Short mmCIF file of N, CA and C in Angstrom, two decimals:
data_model
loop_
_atom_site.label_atom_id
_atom_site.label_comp_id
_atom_site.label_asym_id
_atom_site.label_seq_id
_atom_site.Cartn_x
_atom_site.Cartn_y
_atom_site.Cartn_z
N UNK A 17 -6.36 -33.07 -62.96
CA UNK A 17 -5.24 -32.48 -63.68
C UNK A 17 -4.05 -32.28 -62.74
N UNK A 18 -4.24 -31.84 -61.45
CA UNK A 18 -3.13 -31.83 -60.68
C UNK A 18 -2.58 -32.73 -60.40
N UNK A 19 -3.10 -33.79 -60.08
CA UNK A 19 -2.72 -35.28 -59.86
C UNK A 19 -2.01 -35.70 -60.65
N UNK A 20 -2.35 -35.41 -62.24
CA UNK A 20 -1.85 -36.03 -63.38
C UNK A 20 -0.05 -34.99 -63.24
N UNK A 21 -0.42 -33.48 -63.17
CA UNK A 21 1.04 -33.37 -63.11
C UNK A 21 1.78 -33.46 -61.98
N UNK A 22 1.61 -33.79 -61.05
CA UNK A 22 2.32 -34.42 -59.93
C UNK A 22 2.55 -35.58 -60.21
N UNK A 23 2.19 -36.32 -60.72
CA UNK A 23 2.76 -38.17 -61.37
C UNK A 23 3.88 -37.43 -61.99
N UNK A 24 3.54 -36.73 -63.32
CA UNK A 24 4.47 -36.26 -64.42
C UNK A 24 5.85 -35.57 -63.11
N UNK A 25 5.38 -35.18 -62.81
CA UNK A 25 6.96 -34.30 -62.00
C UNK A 25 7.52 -35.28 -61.50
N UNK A 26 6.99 -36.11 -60.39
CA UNK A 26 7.43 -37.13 -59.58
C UNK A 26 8.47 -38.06 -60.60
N UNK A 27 7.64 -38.55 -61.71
CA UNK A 27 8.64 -39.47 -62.89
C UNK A 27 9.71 -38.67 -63.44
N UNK A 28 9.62 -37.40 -63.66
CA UNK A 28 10.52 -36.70 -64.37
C UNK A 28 11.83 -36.46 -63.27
N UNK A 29 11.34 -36.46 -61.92
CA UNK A 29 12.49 -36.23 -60.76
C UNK A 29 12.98 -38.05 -60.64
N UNK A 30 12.61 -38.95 -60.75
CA UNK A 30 12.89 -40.54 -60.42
C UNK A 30 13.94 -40.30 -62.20
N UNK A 31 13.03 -40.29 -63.14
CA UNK A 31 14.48 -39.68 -64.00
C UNK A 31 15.50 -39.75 -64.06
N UNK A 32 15.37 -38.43 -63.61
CA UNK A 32 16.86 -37.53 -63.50
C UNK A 32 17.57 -38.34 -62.33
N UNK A 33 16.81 -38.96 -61.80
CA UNK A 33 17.97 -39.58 -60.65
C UNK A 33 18.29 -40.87 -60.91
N UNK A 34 17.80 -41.38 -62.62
CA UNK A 34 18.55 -42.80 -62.88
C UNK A 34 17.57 -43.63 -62.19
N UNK A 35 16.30 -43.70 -60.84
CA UNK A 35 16.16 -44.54 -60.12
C UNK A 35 14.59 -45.06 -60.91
N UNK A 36 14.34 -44.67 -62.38
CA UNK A 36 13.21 -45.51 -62.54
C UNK A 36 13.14 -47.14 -62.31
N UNK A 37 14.21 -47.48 -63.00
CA UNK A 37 14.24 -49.15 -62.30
C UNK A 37 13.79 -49.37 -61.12
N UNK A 38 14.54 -48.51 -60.19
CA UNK A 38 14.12 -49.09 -58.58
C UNK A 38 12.57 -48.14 -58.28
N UNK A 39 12.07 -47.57 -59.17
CA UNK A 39 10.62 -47.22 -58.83
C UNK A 39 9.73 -47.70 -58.07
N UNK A 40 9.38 -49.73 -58.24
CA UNK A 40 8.79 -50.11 -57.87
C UNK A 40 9.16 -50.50 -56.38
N UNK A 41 11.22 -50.86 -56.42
CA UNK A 41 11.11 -51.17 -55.23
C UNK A 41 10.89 -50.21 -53.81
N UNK A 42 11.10 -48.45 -54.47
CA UNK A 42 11.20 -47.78 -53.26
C UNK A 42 9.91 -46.56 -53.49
N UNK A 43 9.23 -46.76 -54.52
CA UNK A 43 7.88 -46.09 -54.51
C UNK A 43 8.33 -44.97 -55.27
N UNK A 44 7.28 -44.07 -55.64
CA UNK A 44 7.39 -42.78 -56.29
C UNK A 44 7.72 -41.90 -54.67
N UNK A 45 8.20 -40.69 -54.79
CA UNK A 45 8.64 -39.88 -53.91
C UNK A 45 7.51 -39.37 -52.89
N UNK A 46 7.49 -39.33 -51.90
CA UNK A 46 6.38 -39.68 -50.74
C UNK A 46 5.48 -37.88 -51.08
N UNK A 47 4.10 -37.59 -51.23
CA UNK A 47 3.59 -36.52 -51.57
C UNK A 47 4.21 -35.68 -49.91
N UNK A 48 4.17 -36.29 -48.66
CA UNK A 48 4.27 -35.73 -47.58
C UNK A 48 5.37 -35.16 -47.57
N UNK A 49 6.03 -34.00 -47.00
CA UNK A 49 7.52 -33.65 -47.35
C UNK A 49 8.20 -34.13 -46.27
N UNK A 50 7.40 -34.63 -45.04
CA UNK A 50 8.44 -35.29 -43.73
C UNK A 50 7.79 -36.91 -43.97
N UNK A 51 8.03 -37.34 -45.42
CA UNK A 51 8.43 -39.05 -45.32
C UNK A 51 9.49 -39.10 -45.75
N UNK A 52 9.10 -40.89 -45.47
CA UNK A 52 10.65 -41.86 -45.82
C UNK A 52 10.98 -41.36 -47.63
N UNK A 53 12.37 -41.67 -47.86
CA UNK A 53 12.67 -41.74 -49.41
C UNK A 53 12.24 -40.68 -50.27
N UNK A 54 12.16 -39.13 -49.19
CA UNK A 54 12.18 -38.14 -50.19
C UNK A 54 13.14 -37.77 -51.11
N UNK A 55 12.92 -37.31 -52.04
CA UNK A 55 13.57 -36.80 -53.05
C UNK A 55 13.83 -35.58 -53.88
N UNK A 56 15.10 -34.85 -53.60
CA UNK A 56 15.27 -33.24 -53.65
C UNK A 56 16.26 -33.32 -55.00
N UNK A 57 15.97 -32.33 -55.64
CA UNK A 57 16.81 -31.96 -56.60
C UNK A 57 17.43 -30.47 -56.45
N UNK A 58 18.51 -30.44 -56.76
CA UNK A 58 19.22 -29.08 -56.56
C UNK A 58 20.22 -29.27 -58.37
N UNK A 59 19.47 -28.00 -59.17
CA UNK A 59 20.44 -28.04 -60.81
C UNK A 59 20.36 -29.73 -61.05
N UNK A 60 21.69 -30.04 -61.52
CA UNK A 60 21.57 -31.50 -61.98
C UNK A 60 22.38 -32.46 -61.42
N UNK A 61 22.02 -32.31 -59.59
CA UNK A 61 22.11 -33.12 -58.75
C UNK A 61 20.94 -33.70 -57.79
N UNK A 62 20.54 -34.67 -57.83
CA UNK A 62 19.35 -34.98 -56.84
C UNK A 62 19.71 -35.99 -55.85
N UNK A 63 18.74 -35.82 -55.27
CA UNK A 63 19.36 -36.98 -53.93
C UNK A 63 18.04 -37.55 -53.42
N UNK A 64 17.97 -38.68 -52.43
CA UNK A 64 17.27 -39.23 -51.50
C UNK A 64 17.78 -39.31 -50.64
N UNK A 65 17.39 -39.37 -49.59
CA UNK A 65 17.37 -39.54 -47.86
C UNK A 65 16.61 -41.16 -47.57
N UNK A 66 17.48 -41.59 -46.92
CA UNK A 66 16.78 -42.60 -45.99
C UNK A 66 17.48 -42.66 -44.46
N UNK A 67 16.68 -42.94 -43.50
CA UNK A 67 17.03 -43.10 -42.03
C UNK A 67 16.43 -44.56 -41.47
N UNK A 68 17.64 -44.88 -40.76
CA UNK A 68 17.11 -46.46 -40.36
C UNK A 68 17.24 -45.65 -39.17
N UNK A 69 15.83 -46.49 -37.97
CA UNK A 69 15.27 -47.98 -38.53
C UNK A 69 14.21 -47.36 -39.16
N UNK A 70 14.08 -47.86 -40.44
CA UNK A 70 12.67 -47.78 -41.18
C UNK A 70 12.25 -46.13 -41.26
N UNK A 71 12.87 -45.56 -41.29
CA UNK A 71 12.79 -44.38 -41.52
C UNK A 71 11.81 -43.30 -40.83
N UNK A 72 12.07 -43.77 -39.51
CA UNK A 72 11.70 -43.44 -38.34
C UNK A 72 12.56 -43.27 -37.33
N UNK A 73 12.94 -41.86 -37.56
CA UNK A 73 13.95 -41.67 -36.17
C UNK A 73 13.09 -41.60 -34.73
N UNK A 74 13.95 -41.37 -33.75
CA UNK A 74 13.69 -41.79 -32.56
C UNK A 74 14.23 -40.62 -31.91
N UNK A 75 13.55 -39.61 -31.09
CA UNK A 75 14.57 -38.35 -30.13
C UNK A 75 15.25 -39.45 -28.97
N UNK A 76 17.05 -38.95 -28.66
CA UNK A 76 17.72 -39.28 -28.04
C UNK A 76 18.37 -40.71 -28.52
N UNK A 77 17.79 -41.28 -30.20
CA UNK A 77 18.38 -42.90 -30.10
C UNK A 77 18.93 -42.38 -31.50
N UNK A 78 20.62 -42.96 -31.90
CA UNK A 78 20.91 -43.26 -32.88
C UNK A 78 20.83 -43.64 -34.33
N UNK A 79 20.69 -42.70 -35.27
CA UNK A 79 19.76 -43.12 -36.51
C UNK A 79 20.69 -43.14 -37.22
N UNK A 80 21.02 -44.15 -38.33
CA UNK A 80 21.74 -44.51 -39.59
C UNK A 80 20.85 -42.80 -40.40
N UNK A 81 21.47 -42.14 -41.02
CA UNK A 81 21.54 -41.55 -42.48
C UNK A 81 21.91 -41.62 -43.73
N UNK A 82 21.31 -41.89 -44.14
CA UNK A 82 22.11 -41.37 -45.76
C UNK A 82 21.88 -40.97 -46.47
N UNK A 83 22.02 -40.87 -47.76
CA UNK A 83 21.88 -39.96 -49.25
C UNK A 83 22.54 -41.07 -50.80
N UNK A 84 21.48 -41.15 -51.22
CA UNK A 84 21.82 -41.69 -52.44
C UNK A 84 21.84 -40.29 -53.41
N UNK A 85 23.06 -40.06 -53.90
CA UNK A 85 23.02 -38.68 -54.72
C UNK A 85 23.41 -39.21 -56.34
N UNK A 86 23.22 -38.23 -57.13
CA UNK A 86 22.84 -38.87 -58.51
C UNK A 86 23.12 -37.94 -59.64
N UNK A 87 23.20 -37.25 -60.26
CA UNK A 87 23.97 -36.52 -61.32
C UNK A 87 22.58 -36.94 -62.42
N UNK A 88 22.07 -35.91 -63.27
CA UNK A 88 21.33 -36.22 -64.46
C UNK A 88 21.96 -37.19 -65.21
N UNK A 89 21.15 -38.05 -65.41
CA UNK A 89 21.10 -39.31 -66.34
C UNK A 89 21.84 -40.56 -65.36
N UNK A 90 21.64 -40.25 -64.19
CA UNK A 90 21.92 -41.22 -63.05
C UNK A 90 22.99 -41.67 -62.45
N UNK A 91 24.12 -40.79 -62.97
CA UNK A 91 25.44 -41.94 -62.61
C UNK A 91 25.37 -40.89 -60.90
N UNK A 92 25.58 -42.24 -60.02
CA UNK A 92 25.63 -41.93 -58.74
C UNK A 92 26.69 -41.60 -58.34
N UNK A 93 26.91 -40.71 -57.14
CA UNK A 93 27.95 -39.75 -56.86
C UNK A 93 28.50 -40.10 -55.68
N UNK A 94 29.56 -41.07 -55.15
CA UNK A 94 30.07 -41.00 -54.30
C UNK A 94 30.79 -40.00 -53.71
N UNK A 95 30.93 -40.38 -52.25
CA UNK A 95 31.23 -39.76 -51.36
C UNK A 95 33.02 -38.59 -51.41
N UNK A 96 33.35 -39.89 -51.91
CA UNK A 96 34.67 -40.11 -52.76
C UNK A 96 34.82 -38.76 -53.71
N UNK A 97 33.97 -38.58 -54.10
CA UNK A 97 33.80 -37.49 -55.33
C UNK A 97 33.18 -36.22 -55.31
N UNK A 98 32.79 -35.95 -53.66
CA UNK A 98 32.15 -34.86 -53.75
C UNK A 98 32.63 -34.33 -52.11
N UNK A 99 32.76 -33.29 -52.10
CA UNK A 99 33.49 -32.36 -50.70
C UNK A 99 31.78 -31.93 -50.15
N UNK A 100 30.97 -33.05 -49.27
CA UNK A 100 30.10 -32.62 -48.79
C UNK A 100 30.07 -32.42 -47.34
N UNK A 101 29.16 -31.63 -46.79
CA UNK A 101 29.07 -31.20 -45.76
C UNK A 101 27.19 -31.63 -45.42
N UNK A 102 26.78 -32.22 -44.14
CA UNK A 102 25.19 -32.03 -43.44
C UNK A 102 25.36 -31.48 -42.09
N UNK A 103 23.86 -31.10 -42.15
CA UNK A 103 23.92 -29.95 -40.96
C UNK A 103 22.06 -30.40 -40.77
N UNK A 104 21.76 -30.00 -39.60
CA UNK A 104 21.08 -30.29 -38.94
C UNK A 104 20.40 -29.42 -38.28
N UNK A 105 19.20 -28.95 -38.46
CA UNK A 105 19.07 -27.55 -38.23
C UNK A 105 17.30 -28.18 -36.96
N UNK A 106 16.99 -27.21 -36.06
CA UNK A 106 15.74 -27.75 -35.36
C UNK A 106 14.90 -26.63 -36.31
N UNK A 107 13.48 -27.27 -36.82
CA UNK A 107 12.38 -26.26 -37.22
C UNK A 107 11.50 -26.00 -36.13
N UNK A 108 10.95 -24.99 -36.24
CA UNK A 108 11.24 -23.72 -37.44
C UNK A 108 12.13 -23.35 -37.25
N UNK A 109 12.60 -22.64 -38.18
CA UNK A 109 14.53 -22.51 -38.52
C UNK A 109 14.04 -20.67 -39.14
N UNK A 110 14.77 -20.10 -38.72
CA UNK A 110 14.92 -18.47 -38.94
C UNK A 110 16.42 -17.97 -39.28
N UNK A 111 16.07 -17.38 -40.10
CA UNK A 111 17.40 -17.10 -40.78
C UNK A 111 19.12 -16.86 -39.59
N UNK A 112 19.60 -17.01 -40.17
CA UNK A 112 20.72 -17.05 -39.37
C UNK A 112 21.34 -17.95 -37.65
N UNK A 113 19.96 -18.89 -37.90
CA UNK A 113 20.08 -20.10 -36.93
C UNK A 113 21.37 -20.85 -37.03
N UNK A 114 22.01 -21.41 -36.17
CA UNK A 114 23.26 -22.04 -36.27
C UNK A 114 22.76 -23.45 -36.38
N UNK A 115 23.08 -24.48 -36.85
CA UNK A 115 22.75 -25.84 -37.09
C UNK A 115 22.97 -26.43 -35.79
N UNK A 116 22.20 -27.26 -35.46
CA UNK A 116 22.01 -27.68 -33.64
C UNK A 116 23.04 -29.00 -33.75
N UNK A 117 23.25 -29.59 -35.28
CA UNK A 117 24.47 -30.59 -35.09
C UNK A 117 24.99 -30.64 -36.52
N UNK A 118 26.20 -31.12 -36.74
CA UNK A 118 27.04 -31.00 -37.97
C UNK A 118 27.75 -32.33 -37.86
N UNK A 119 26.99 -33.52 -38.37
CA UNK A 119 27.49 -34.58 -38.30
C UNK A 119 28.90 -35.00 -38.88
N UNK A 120 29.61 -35.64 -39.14
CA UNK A 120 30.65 -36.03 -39.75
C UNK A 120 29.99 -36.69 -41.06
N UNK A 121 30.47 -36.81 -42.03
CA UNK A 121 29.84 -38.23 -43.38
C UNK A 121 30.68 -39.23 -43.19
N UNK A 122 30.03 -40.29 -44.09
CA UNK A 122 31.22 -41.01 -43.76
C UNK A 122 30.79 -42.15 -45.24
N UNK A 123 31.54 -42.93 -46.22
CA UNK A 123 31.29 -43.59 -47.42
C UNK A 123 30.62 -44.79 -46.40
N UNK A 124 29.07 -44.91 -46.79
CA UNK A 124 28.35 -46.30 -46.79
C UNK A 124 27.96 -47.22 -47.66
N UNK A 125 27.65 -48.01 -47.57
CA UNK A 125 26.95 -49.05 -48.37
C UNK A 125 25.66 -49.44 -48.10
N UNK A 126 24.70 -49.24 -49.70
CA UNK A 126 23.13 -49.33 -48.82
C UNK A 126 22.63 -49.16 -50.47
N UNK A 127 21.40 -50.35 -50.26
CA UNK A 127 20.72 -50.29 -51.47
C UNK A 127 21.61 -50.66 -52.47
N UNK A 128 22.44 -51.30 -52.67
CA UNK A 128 23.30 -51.46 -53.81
C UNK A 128 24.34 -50.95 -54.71
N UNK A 129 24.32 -49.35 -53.79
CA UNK A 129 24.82 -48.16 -53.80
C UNK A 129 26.36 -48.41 -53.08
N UNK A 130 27.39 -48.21 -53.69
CA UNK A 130 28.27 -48.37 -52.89
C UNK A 130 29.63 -47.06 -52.07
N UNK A 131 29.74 -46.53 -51.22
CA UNK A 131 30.94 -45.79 -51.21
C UNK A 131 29.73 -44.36 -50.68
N UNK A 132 28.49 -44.40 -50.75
CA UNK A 132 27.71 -43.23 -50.78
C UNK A 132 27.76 -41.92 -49.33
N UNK A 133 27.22 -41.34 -49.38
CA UNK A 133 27.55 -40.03 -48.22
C UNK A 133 26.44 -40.64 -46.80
N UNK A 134 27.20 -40.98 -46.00
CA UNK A 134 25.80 -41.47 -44.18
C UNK A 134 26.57 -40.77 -43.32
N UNK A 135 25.57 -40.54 -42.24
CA UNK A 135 26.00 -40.53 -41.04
C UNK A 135 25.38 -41.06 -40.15
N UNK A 136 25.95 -40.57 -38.51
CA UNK A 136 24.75 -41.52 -37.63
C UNK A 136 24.27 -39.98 -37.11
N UNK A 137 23.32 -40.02 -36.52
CA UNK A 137 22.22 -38.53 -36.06
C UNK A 137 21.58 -38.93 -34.69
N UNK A 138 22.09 -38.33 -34.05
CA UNK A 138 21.06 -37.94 -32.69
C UNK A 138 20.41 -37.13 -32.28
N UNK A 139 19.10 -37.26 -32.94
CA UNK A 139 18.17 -36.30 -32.77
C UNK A 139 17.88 -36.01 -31.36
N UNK A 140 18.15 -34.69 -30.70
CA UNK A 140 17.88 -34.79 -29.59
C UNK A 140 16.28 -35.08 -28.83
N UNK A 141 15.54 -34.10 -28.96
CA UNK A 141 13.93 -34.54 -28.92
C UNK A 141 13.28 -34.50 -30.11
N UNK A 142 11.86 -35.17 -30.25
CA UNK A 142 11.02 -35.42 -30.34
C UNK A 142 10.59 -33.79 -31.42
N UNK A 143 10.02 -33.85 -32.47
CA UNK A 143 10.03 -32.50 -33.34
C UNK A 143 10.56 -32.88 -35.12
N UNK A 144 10.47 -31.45 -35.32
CA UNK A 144 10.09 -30.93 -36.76
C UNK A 144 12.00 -31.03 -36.58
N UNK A 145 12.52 -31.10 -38.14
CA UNK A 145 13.54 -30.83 -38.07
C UNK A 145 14.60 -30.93 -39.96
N UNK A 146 15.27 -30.32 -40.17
CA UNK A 146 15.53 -30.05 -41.35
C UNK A 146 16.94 -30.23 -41.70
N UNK A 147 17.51 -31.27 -42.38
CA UNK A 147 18.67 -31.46 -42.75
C UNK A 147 19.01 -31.26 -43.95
N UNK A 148 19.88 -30.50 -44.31
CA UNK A 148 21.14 -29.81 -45.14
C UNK A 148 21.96 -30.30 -45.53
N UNK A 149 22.00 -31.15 -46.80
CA UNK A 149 23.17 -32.10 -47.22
C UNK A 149 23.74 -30.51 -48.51
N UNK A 150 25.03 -30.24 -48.41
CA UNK A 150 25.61 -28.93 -49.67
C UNK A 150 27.06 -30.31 -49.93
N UNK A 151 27.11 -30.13 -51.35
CA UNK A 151 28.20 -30.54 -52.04
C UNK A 151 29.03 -30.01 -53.04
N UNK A 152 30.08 -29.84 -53.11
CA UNK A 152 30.63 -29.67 -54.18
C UNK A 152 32.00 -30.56 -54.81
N UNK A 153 31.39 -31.21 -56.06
CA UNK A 153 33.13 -31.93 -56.83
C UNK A 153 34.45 -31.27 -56.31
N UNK A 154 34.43 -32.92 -55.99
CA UNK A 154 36.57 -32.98 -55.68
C UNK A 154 37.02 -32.71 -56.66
N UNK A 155 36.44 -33.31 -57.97
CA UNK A 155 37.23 -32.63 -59.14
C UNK A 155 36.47 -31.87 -60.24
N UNK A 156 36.50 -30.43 -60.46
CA UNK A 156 35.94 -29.99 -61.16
C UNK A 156 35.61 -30.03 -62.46
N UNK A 157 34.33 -29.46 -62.20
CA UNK A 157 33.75 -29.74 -63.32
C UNK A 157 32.95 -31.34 -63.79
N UNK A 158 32.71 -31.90 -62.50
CA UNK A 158 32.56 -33.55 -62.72
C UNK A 158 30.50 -33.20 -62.47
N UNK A 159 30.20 -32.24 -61.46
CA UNK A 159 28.54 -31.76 -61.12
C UNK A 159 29.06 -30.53 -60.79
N UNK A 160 27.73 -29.76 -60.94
CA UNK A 160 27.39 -28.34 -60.12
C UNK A 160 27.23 -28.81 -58.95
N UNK A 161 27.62 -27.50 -57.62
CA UNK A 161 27.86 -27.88 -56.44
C UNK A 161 26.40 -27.91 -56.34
N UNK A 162 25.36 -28.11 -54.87
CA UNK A 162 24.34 -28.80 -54.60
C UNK A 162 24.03 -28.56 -53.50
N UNK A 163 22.85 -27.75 -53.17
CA UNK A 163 22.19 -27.89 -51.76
C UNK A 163 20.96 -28.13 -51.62
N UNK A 164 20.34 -29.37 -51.10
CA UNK A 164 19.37 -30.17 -51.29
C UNK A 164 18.71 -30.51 -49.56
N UNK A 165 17.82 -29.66 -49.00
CA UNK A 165 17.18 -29.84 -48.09
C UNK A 165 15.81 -30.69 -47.64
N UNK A 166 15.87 -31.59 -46.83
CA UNK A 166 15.02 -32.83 -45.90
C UNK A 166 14.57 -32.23 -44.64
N UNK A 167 12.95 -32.27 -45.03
CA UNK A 167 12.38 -31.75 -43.45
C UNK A 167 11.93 -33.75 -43.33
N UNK A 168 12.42 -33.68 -41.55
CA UNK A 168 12.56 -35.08 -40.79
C UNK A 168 11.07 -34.58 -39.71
N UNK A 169 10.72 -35.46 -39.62
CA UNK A 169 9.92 -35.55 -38.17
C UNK A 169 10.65 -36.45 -37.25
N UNK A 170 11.10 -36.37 -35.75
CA UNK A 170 11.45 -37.22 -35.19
C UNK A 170 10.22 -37.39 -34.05
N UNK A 171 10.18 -38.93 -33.99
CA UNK A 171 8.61 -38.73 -32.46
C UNK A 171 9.70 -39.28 -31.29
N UNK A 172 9.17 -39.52 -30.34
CA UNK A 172 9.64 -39.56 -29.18
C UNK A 172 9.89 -40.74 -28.80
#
C-alpha cells in the first residue's frame, strides 16, 4: 500500500509539472532525496534540478545547474519571468546559517527547455549540501512566489 501511494504522489507531482510525457525519458522522481532529477513542489510551482556532469558534482570542480520550473498544468517558467534568487547552504544547516555561496542565474538551454534559471556551482568539498532556488513573478500575478529546496551530495 505504501508503494502504491508513493507511485500515486510521484505521478500526481510529474503532473503538475506538465512532465508526464518526458516520464519515460527522465524517470519518475528519484525515492532518494540526494538524487539526480529531483522534484520539489512549492503551492503551484514545481521544479527539477539537474547538475552536469551526470548529476554528479565534484568538490572543488565546476558543475552546470539548473531548474526546469513549471506552474500547474505545466507551462514552464522562464527565467525571464521570474525574479529568482539560489543559495547554497553546507548541511547540516541550523537556523540562521548564512549560505556558503549565492550563485548568480543565468537563462539556459537544456532538455528542450528554453531561456530556463542555471548556474555554474563550486562546491567546495566533498559533503551533504542543500540548495535554495526562492522565486517570485516579474509580473504579478502570473505564479505564487516559490521556495523549493535540493539536498546535493557532492563526493570528492
Amino acid at each position: 500500500m505504501q508503494k502504491l501511494r508513493l507511485v500515486v504522489r510521484n505521478a500526481s507531482l510529474l503532473a503538475l509539472l506538465g512532465l508526464s510525457m518526458a516520464a519515460g525519458r527522465i524517470g519518475l522522481p528519484p525515492l532518494d532525496p540526494a538524487s539526480a532529477h529531483q522534484v520539489q513542489v512549492s503551492g503551484e510551482v514545481g521544479g527539477t534540478i539537474h547538475i552536469e556532469p551526470r548529476d554528479n558534482p565534484r568538490a572543488g570542480v565546476a558543475s552546470q545547474v539548473w531548474f526546469a520550473l513549471a506552474r500547474r498544468g505545466g507551462q514552464t517558467i522562464p527565467l525571464s519571468a521570474c525574479t529568482c534568487q539560489l543559495e547554497v547552504y553546507a548541511r547540516p544547516r541550523r537556523q540562521g546559517d548564512a549560505p556558503i555561496l549565492s550563485p548568480t542565474l543565468q537563462a539556459v538551454s537544456a532538455e528542450g527547455r528554453q531561456g530556463i534559471p542555471g548556474a555554474t556551482v563550486t562546491f567546495p568539498r566533498a559533503g551533504a549540501y542543500e540548495l535554495v532556488l526562492r522565486g517570485r513573478p516579474v509580473t504579478s500575478g502570473t505564479f505564487t512566489p516559490f521556495e523549493l529546496r535540493f539536498p546535493v551530495t557532492v563526493a570528492r
